[in-house]
Short mmCIF file of C-alpha atoms and ligand atoms in Angstrom, two decimals:
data_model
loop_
_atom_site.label_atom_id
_atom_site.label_comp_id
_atom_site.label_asym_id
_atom_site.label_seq_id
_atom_site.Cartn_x
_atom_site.Cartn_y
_atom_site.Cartn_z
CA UNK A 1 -60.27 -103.27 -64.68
CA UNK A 2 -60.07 -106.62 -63.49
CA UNK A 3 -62.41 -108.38 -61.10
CA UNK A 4 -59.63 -110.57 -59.42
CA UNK A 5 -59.87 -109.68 -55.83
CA UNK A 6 -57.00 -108.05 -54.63
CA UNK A 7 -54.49 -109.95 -52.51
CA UNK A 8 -53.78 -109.53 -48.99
CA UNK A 9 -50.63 -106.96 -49.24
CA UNK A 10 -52.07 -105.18 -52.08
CA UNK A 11 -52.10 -101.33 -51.35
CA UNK A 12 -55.92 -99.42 -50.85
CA UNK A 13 -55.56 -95.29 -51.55
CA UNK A 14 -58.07 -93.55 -49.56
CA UNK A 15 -58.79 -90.06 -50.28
CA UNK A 16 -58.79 -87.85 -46.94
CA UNK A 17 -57.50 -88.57 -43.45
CA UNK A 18 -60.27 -88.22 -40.72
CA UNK A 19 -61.67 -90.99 -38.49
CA UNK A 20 -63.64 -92.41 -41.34
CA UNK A 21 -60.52 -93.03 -43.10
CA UNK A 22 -59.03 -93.82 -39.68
CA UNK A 23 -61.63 -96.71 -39.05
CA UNK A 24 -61.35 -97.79 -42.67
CA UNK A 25 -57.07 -98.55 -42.90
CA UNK A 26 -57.55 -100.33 -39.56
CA UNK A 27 -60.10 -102.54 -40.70
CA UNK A 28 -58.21 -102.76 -44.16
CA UNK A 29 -54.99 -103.73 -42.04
CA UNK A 30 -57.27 -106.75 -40.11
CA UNK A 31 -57.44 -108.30 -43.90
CA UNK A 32 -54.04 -108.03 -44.43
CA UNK A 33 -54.62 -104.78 -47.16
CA UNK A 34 -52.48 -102.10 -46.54
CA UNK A 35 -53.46 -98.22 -46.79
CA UNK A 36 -52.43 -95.33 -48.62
CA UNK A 37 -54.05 -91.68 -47.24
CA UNK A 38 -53.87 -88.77 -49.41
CA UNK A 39 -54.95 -85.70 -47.49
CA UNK A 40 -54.58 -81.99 -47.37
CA UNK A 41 -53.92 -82.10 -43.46
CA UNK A 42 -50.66 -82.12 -41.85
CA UNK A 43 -51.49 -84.85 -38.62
CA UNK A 44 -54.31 -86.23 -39.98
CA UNK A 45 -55.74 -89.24 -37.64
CA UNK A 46 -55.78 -91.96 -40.68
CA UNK A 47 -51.81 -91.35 -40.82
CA UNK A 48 -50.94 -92.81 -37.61
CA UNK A 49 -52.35 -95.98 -38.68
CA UNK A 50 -51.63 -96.38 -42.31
CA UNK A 51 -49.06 -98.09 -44.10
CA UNK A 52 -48.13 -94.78 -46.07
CA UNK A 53 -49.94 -91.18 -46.41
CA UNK A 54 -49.12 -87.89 -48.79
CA UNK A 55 -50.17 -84.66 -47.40
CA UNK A 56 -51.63 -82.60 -50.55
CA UNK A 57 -53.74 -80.62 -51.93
CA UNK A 58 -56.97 -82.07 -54.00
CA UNK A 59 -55.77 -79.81 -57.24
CA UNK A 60 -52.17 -80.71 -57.08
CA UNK A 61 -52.33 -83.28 -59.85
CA UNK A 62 -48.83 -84.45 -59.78
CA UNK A 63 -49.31 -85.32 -56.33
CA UNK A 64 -52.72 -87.29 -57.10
CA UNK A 65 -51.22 -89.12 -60.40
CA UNK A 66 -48.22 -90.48 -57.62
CA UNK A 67 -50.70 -91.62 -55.14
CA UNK A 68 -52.49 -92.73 -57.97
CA UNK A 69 -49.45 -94.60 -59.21
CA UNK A 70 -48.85 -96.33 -55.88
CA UNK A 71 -52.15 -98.09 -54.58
CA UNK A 72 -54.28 -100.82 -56.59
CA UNK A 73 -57.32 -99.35 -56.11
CA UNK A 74 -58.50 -96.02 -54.63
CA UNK A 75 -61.71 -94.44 -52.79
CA UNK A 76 -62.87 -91.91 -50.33
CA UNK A 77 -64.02 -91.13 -46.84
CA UNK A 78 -65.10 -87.88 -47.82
CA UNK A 79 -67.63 -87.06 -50.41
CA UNK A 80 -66.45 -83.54 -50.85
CA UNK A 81 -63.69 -84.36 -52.72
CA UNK A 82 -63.46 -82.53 -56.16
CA UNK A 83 -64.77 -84.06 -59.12
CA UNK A 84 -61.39 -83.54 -60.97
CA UNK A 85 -59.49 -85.46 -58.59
CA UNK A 86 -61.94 -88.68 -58.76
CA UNK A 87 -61.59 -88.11 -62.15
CA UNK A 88 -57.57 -87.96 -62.22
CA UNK A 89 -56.79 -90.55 -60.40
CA UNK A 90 -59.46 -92.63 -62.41
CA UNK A 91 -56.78 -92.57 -65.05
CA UNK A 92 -53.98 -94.20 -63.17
CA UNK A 93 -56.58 -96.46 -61.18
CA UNK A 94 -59.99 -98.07 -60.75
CA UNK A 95 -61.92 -95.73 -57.96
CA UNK A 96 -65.06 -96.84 -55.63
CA UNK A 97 -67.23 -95.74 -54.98
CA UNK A 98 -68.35 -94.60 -59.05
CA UNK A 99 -67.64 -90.69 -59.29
CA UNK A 100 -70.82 -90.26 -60.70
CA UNK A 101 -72.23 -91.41 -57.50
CA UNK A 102 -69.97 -88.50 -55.59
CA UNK A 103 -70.98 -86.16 -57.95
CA UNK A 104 -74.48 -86.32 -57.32
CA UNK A 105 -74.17 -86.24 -53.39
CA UNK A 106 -72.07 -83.17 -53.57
CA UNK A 107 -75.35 -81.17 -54.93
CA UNK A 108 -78.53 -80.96 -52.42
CA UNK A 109 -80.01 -80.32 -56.25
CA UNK A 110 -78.81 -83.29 -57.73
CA UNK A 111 -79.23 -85.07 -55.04
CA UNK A 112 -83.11 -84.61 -55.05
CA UNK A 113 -83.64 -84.85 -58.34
CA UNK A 114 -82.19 -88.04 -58.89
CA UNK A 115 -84.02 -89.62 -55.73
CA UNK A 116 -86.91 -88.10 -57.46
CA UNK A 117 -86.32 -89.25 -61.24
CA UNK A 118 -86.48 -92.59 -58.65
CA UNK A 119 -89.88 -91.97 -56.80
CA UNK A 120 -88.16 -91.54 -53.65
CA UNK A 121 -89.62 -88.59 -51.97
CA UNK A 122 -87.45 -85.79 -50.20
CA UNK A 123 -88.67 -82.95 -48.81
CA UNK A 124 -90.32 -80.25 -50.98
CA UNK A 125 -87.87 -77.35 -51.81
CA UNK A 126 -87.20 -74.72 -54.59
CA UNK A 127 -84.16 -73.70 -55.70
CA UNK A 128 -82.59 -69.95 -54.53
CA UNK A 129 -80.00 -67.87 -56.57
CA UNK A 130 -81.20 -64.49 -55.40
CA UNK A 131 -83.01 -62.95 -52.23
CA UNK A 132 -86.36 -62.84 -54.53
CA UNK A 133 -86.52 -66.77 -54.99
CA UNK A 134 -85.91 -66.87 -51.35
CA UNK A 135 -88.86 -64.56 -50.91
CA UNK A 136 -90.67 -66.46 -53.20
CA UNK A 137 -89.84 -69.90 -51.99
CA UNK A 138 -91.04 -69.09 -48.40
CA UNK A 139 -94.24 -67.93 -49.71
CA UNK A 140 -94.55 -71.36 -51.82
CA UNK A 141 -93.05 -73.32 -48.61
CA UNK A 142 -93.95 -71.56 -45.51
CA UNK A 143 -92.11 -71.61 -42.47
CA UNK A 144 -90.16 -73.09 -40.82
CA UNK A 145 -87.92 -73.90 -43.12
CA UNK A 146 -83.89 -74.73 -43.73
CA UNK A 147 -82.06 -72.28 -46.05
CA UNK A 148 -79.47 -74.81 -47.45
CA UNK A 149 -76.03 -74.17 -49.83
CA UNK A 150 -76.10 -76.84 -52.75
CA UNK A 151 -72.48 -77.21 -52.29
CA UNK A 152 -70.15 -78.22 -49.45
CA UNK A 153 -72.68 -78.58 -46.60
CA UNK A 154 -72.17 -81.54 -43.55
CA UNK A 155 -73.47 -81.36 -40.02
CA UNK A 156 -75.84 -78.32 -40.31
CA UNK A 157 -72.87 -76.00 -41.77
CA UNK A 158 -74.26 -74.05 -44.66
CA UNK A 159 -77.72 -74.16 -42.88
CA UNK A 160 -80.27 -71.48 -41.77
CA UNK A 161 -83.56 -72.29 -40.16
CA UNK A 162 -86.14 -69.52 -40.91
CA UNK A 163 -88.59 -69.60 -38.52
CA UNK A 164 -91.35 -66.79 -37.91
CA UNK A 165 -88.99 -64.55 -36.78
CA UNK A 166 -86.40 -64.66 -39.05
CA UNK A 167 -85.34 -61.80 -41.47
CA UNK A 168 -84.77 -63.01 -45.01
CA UNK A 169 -82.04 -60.48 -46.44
CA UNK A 170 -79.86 -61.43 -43.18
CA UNK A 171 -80.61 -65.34 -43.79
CA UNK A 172 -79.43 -64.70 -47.79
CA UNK A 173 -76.59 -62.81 -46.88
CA UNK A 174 -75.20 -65.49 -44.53
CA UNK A 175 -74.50 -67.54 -47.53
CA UNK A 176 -72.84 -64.88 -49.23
CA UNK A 177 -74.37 -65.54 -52.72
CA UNK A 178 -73.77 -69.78 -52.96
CA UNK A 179 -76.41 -71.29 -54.67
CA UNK A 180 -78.87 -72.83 -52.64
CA UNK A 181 -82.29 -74.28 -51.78
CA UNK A 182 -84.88 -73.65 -49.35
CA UNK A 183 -85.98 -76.81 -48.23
CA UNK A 184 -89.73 -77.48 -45.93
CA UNK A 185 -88.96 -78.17 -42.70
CA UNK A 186 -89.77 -81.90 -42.03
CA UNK A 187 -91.97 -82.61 -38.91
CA UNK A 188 -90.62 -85.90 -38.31
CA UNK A 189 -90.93 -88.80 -35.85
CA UNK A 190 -87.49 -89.94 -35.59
CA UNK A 191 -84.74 -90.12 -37.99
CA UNK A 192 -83.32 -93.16 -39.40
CA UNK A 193 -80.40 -94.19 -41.64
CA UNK A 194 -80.02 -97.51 -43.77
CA UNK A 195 -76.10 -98.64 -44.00
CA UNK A 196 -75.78 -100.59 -47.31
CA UNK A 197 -73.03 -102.53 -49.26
CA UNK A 198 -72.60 -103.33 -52.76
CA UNK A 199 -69.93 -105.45 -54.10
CA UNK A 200 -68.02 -104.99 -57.57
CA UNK A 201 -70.69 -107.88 -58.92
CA UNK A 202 -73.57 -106.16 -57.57
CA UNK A 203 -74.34 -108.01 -54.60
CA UNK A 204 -76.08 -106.11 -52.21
CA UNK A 205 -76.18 -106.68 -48.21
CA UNK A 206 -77.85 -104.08 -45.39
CA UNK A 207 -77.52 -103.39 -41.41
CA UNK A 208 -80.83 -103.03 -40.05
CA UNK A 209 -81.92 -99.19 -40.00
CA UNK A 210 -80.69 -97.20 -37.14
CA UNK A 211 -82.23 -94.58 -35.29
CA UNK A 212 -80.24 -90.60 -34.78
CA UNK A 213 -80.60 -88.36 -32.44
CA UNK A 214 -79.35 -85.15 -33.78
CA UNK A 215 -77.79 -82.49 -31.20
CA UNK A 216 -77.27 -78.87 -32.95
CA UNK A 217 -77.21 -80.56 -36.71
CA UNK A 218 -74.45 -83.09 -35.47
CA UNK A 219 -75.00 -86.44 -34.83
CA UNK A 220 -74.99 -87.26 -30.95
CA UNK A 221 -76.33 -90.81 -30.62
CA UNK A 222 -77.74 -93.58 -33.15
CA UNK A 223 -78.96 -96.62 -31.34
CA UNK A 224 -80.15 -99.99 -32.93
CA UNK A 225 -82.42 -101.51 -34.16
CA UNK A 226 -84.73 -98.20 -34.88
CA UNK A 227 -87.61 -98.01 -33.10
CA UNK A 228 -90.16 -97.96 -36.62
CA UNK A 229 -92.80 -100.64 -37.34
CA UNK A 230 -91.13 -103.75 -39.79
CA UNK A 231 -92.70 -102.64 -42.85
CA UNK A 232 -91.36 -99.07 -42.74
CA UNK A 233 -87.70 -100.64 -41.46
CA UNK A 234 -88.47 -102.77 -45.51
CA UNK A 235 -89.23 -99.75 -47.20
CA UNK A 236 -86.30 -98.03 -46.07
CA UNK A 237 -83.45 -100.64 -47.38
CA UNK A 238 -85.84 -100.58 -50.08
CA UNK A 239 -84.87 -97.33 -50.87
CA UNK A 240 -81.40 -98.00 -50.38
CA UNK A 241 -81.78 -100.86 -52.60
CA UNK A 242 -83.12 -98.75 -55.51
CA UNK A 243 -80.35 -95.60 -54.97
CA UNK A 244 -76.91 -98.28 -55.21
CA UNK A 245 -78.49 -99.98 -57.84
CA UNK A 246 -79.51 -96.91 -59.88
CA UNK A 247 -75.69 -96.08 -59.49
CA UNK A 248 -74.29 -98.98 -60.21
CA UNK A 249 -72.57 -98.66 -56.99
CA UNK A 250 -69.70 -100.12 -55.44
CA UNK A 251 -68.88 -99.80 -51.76
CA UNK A 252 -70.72 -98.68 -48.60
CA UNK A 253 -73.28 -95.78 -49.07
CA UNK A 254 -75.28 -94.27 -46.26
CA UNK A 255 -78.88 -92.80 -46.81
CA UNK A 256 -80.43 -90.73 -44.29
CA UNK A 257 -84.22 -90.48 -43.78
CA UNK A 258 -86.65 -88.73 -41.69
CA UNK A 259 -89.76 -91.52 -40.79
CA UNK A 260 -93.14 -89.03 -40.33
CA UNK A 261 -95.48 -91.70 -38.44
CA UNK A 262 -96.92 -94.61 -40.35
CA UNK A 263 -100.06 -92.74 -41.09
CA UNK A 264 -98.34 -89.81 -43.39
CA UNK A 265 -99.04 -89.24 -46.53
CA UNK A 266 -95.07 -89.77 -47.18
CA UNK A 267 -93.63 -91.87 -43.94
CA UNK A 268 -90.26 -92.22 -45.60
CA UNK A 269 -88.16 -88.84 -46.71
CA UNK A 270 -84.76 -88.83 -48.04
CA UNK A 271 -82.53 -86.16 -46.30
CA UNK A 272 -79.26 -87.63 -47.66
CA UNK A 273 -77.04 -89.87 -49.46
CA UNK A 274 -73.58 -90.50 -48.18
CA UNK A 275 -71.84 -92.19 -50.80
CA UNK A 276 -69.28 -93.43 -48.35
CA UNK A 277 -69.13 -94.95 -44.87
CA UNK A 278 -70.79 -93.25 -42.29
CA UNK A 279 -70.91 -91.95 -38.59
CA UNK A 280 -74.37 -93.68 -37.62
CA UNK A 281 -73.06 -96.74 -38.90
CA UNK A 282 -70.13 -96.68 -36.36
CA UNK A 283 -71.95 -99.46 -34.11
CA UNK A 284 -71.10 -102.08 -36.54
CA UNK A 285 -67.53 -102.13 -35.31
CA UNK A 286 -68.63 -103.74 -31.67
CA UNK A 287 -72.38 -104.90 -32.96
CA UNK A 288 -71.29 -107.01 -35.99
CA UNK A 289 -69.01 -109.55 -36.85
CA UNK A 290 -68.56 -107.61 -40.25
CA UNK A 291 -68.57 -103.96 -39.97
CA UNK A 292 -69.47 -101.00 -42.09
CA UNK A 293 -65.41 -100.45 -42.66
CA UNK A 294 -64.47 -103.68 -43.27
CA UNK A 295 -67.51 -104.62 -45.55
CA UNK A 296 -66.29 -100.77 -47.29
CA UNK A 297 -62.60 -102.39 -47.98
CA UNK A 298 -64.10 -105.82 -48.99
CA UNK A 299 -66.45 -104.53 -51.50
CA UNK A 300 -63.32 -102.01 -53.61
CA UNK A 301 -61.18 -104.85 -53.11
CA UNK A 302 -63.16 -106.97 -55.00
CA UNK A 303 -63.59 -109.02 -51.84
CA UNK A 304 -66.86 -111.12 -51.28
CA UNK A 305 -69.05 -109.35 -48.74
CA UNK A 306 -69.10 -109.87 -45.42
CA UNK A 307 -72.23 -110.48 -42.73
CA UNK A 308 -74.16 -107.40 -42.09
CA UNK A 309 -75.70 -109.17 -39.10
CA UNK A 310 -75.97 -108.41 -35.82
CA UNK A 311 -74.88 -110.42 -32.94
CA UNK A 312 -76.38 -107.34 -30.27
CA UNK A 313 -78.37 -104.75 -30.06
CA UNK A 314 -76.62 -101.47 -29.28
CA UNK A 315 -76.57 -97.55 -28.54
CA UNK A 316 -73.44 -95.65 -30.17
CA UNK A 317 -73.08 -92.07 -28.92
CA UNK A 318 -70.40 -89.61 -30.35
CA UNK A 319 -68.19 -87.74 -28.48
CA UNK A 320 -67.85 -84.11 -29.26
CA UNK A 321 -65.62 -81.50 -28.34
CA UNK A 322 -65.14 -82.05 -24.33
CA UNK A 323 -67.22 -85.26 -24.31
CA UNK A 324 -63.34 -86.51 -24.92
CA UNK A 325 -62.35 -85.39 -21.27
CA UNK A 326 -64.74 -88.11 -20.03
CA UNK A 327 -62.34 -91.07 -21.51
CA UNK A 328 -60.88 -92.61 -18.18
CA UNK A 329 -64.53 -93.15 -16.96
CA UNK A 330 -65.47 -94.95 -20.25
CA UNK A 331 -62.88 -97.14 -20.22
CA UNK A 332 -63.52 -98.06 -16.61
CA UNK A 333 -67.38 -99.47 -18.11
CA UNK A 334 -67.53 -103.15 -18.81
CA UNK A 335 -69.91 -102.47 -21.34
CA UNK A 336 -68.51 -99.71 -22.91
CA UNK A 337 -66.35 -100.14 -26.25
CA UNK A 338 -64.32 -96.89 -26.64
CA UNK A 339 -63.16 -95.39 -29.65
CA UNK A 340 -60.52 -92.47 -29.64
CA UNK A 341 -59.83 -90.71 -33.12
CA UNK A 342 -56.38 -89.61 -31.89
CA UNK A 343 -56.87 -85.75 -32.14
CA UNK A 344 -54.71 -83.88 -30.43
CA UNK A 345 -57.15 -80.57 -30.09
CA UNK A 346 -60.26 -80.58 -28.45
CA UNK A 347 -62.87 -78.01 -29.94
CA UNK A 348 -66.11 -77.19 -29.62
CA UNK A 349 -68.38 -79.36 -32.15
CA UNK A 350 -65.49 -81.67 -33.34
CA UNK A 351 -65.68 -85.29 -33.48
CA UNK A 352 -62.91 -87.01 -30.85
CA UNK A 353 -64.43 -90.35 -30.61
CA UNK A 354 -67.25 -92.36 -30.01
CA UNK A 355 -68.57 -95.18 -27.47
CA UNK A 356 -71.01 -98.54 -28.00
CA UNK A 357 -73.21 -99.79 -25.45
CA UNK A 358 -73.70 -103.14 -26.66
CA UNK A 359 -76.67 -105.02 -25.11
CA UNK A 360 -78.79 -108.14 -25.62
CA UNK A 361 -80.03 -108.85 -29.17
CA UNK A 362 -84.07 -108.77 -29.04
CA UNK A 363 -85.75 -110.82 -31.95
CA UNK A 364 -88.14 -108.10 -33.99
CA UNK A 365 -90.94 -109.40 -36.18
P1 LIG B 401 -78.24 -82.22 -43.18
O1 LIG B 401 -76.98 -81.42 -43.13
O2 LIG B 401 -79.13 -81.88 -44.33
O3 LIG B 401 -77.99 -83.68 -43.03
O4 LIG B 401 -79.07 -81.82 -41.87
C1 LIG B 401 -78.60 -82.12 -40.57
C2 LIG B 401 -79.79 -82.32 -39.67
O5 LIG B 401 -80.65 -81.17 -39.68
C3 LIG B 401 -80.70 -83.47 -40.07
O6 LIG B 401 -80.21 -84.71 -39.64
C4 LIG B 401 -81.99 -83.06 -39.36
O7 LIG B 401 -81.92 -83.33 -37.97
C5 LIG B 401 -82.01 -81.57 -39.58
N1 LIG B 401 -82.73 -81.27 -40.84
C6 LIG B 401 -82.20 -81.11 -42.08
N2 LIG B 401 -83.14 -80.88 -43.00
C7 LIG B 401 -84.32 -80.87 -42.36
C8 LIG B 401 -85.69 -80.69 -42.77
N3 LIG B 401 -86.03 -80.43 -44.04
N4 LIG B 401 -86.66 -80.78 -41.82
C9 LIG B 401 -86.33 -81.02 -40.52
N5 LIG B 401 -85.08 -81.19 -40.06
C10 LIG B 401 -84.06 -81.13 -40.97
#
């Protein structure tokens, strides 16, 4: 691979078609990149404004070793995409983010233990393959907890909460057999999330932590700066530090954190790792000169980062499902930056756009 950056009109294969990769060929198109989408969708809303998209599957490796064939350099904007795809097109092309790095974020197990081999805490869990080491785990845990498949789990799907009341053979048998971990349930203060970038040479750059709201598992608003003392805002890209260096990382990654008051035992718990760009980093589009996407593109391009500062402060809130309806009135708001993923269907719990409130930057210590 060379480190050359790539030259405006070279060609950037994303893997999947949603808003992320939406966001990301529009920002690619502002540096004069163009982008390639593979996805399994028919009408996917990256299409519409890429240079070029193949609908296919992830296992159709013909398919993959053409795309492959046709872009300089290819990522994601998913991280559920299989292993033996990454690992295909890696063949053909260089791919960033690392598909080590996807690998790990696609197992809750893996996941944990390598923030743990790290000293990063997560929330205590045991692992369940059978009803029994469910049984067991809640006696070892207590309730509540979250019942959680390894595999293929975003926005609360593949979740169960046992509280006091619920039955455990029902909770098993809702995730029909997948492996799986029951995981404490974290009595947090707020939740935060650290947006980080890491170049091809290894230079690193961060937004300020945010602060979610969660609504039903999905996100519904993330508003900056996050309202957590200095020191625990540090420890957090601290964390984020440690996780794209220990994966030699290339790209932006996400991690997700619960903050449990300064005075905890543990104030800082990893939920998640995102090893791509990421929904409560969606404020950097109106807040920052540089955003998430664009610093994304820069950093697989070979590109020298951009700023990850600020020029406001700002609340981004998703909309979801008939939040959508509401458009006209948000684009009638001064303040209001709108953002419209282009899907034709509105359904309950899916992601149709999102809106920033910017507002004044305030100096923290
Ligand atoms: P996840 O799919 O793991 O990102 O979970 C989605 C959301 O569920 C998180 O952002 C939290 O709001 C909540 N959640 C997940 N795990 C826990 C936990 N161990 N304790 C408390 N809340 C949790």
């Amino acid at each position: 691979m060379t480190d050359t950056p790539l030259a405006p009109g070279s060609t950037v294969g994303i893997l999947g078609g949603g808003q992320l990769g939406r966001m990301l060929a529009m920002s690619a198109a502002r540096l004069g990149l163009n982008c390639h989408i593979y996805c399994n969708e028919q009408r996917s809303p990256a299409f519409e404004v890429a240079a070029d998209h193949t609908i296919g599957d992830y296992d159709d490796e013909a398919a993959l070793k053409k795309f492959a064939k046709s872009v300089d350099v290819a990522t994601l904007e998913f991280e559920n995409v299989p292993a033996a795809a990454l690992a295909a097109i890696a063949k053909d092309v260089p791919v960033f983010p690392p598909p080590y790095s996807v690998e790990v974020s696609q197992d809750r197990l893996a996941e944990k233990q390598f923030a743990e081999k790290l000293g990063i805490g997560v929330a205590p869990y045991c692992e369940v393959h059978s009803l029994e080491d469910l049984q067991d785990a809640v006696e070892q845990l207590g309730r509540p907890g979250l019942l959680k498949t390894r595999r293929l789990g975003y926005d609360g799907k593949g979740q169960v909460k046992i509280t006091d009341s619920t039955g455990l053979p029902e909770a098993y048998e809702s995730l029909s057999g997948a492996a799986a971990l029951y995981e404490k349930f974290i009595d947090f203060d707020r939740e935060i999330s650290v947006v980080v970038v890491r170049g091809r040479d290894g230079e690193t750059r961060f937004y300020d932590p945010s602060e979610n709201r969660h609504e039903n598992q999905i996100l519904a608003e993330t508003r900056i700066p996050a309202r957590v003392p200095g020191t625990i805002a540090h420890a957090a890209t601290d964390i984020a530090e440690r996780i794209v260096s220990a994966l030699d990382y290339c790209g932006v990654l996400c991690v997700e954190l619960f903050y449990c008051g300064e005075h905890a035992s543990a104030p800082l718990v990893v939920n998640e790792i995102a090893p791509r760009v990421h929904n409560s980093g969606h404020w950097t589009l109106d807040a920052c000169a540089v955003s998430q996407f664009e610093n994304h593109v820069r950093a697989v391009a070979g590109w020298p980062l951009g700023t990850c500062a600020r020029h406001s402060d700002a609340i981004m809130r998703n909309l979801i499902g008939e939040d959508a309806e509401n458009w006209l009135a948000l684009a009638r708001e001064e303040n209001a930056c709108l953002h419209l993923y282009g899907k034709r269907q509105i359904r309950p719990g899916r992601k149709m756009g999102h809106v920033t409130w910017l507002r004044e930057l305030r100096r923290q210590d």
